[in-house]
JSON list of C-alpha atoms in Angstrom, two decimals:
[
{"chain": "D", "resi": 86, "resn": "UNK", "atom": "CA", "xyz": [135.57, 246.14, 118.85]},
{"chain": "D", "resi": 87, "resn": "UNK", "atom": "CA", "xyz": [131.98, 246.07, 118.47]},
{"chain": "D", "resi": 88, "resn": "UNK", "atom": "CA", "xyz": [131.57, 242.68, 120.10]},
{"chain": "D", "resi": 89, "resn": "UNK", "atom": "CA", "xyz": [133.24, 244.24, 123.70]},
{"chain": "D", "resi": 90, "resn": "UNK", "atom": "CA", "xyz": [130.29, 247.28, 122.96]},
{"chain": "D", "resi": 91, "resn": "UNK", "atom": "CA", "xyz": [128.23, 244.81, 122.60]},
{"chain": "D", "resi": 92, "resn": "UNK", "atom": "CA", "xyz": [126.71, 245.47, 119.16]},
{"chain": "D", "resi": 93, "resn": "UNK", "atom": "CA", "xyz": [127.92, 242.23, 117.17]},
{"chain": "D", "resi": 94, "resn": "UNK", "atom": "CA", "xyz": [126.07, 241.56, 114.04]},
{"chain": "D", "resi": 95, "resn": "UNK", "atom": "CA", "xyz": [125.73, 238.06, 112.05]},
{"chain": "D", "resi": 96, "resn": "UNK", "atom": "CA", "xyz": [127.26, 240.11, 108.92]},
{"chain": "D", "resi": 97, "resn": "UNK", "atom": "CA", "xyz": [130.63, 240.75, 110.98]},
{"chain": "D", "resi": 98, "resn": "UNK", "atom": "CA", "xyz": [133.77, 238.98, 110.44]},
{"chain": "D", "resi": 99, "resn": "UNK", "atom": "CA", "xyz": [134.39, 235.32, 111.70]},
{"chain": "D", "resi": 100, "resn": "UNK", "atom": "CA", "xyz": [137.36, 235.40, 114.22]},
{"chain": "D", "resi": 101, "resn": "UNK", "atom": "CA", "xyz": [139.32, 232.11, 113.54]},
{"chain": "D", "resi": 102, "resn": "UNK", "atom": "CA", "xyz": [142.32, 230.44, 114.82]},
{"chain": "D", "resi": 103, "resn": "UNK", "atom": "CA", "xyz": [145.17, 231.75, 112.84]},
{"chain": "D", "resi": 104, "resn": "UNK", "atom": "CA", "xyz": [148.07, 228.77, 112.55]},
{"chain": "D", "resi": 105, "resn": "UNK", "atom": "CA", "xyz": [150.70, 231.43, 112.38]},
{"chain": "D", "resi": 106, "resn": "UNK", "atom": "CA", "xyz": [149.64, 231.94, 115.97]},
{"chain": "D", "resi": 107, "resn": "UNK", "atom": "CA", "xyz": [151.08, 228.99, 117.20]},
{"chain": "D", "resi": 108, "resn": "UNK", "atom": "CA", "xyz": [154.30, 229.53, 115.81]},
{"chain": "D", "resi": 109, "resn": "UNK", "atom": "CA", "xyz": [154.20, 233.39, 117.18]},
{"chain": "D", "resi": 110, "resn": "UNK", "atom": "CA", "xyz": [153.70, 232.10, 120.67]},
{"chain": "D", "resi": 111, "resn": "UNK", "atom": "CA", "xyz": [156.19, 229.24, 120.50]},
{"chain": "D", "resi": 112, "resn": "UNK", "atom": "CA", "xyz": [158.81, 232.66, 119.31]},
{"chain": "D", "resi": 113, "resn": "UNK", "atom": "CA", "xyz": [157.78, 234.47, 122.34]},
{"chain": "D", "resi": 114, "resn": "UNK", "atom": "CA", "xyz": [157.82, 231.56, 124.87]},
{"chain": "D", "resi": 115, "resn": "UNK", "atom": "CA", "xyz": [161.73, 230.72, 123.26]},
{"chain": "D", "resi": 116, "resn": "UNK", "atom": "CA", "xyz": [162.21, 234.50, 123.69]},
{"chain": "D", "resi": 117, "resn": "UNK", "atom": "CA", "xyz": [161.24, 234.32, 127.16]},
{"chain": "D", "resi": 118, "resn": "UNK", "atom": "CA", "xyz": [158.50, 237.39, 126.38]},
{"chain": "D", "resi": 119, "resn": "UNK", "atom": "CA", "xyz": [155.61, 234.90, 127.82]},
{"chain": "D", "resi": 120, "resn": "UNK", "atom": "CA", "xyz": [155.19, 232.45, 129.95]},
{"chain": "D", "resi": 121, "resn": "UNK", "atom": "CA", "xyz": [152.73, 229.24, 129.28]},
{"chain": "D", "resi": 122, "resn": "UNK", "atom": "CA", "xyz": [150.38, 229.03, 132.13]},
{"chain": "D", "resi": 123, "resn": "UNK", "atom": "CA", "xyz": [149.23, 225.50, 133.70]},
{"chain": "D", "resi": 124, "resn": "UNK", "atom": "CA", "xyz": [145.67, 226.32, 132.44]},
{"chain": "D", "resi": 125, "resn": "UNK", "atom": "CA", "xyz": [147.10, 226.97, 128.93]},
{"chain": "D", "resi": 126, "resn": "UNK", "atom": "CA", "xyz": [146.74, 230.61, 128.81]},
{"chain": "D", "resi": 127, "resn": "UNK", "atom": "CA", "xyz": [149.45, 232.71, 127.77]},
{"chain": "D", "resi": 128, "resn": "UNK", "atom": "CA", "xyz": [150.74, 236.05, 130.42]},
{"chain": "D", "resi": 129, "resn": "UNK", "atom": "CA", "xyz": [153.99, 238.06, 129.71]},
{"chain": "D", "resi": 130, "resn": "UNK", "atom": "CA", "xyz": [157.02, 237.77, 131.67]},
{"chain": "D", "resi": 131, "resn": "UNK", "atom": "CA", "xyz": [158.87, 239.93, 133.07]},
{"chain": "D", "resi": 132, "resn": "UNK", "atom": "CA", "xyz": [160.99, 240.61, 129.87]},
{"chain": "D", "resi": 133, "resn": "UNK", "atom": "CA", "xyz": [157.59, 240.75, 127.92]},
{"chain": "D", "resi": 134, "resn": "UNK", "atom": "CA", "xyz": [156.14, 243.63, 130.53]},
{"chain": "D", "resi": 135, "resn": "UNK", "atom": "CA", "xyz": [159.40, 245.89, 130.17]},
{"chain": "D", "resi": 136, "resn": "UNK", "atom": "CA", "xyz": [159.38, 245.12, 126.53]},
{"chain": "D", "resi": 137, "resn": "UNK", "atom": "CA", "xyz": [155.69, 246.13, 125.59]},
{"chain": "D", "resi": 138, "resn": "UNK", "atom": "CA", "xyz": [156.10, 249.28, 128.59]},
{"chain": "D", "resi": 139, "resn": "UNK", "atom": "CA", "xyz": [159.16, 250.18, 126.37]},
{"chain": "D", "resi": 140, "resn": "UNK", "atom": "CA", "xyz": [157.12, 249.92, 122.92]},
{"chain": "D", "resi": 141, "resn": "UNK", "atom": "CA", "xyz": [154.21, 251.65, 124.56]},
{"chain": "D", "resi": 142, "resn": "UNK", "atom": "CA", "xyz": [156.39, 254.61, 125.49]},
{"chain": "D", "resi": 143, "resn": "UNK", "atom": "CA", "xyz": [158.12, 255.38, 122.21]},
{"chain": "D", "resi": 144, "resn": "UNK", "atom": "CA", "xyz": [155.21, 257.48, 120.93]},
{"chain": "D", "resi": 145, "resn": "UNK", "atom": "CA", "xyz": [156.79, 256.89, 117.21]},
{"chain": "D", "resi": 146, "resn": "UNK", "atom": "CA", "xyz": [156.21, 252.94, 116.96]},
{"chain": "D", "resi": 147, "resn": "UNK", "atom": "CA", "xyz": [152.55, 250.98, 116.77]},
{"chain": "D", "resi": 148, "resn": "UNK", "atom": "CA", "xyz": [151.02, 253.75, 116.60]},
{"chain": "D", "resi": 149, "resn": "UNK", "atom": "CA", "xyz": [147.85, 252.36, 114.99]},
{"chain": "D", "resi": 150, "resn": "UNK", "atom": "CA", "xyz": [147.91, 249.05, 117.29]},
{"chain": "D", "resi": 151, "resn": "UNK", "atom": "CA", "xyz": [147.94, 251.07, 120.61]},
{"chain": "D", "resi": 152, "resn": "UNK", "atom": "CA", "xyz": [144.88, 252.92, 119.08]},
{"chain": "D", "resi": 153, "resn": "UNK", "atom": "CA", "xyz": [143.08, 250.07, 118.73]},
{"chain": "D", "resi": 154, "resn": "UNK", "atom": "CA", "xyz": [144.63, 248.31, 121.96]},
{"chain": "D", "resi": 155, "resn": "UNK", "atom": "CA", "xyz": [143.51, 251.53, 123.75]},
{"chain": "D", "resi": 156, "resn": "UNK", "atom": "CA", "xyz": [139.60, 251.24, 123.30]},
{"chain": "D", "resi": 157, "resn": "UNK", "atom": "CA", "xyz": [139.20, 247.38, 124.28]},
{"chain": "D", "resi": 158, "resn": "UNK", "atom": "CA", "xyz": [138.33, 246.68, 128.29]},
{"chain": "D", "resi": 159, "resn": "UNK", "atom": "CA", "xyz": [141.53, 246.49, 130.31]},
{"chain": "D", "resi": 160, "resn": "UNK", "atom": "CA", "xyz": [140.58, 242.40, 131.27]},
{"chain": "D", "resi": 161, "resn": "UNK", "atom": "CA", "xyz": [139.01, 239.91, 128.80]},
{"chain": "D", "resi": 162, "resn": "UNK", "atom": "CA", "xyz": [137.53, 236.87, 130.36]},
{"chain": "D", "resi": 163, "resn": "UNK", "atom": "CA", "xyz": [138.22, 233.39, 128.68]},
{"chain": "D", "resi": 164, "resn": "UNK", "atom": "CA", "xyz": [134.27, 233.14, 128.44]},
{"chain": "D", "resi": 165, "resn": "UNK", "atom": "CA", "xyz": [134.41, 236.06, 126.17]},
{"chain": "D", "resi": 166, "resn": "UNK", "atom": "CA", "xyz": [137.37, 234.74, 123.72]},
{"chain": "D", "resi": 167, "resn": "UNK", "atom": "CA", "xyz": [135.47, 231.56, 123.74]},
{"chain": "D", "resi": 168, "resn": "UNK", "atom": "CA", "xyz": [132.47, 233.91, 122.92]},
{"chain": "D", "resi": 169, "resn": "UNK", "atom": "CA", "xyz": [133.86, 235.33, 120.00]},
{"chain": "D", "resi": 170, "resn": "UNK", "atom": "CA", "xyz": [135.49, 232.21, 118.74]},
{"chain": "D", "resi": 171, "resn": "UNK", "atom": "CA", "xyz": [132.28, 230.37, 118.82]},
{"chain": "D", "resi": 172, "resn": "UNK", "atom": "CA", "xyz": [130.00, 232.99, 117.54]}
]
């Protein structure tokens, strides 16, 4: 969070690739919950829209995760992913 304030520090946490992620996407893609894009990002489908709407309404699930989801910036460029990776 404090990198999209822009008050990262050299004693914060590395963000690294996480292999599990691969396997998590590759779940959602077979799910049809995202779709791969030709530029190798990742977008929800349809199914993945009406399925996180759905989660985001039930006031009793995720409750920490749509905290935290709540305070970053409603876009995040590639540039700044790369950003963070690379810091």
């Amino acid at each position: 969070m404090r990198w999209f304030e822009r008050r990262k520090s050299p004693d914060d946490f590395a963000v690294r690739y996480d292999p599990s992620l691969t396997r998590t996407i590759a779940i959602a893609v077979s799910a049809g919950l995202v779709e791969r894009n030709e530029n190798q990002t990742i977008s929800l489908s349809d199914s993945g829209v009406a399925l996180a709407r759905s989660i985001w309404a039930n006031s009793e699930v995720m409750q920490q995760e749509k905290a935290f989801l709540s305070r970053l910036p409603n876009k995040i460029s590639q540039k700044a992913i790369r950003e963070i990776m690379d810091w």
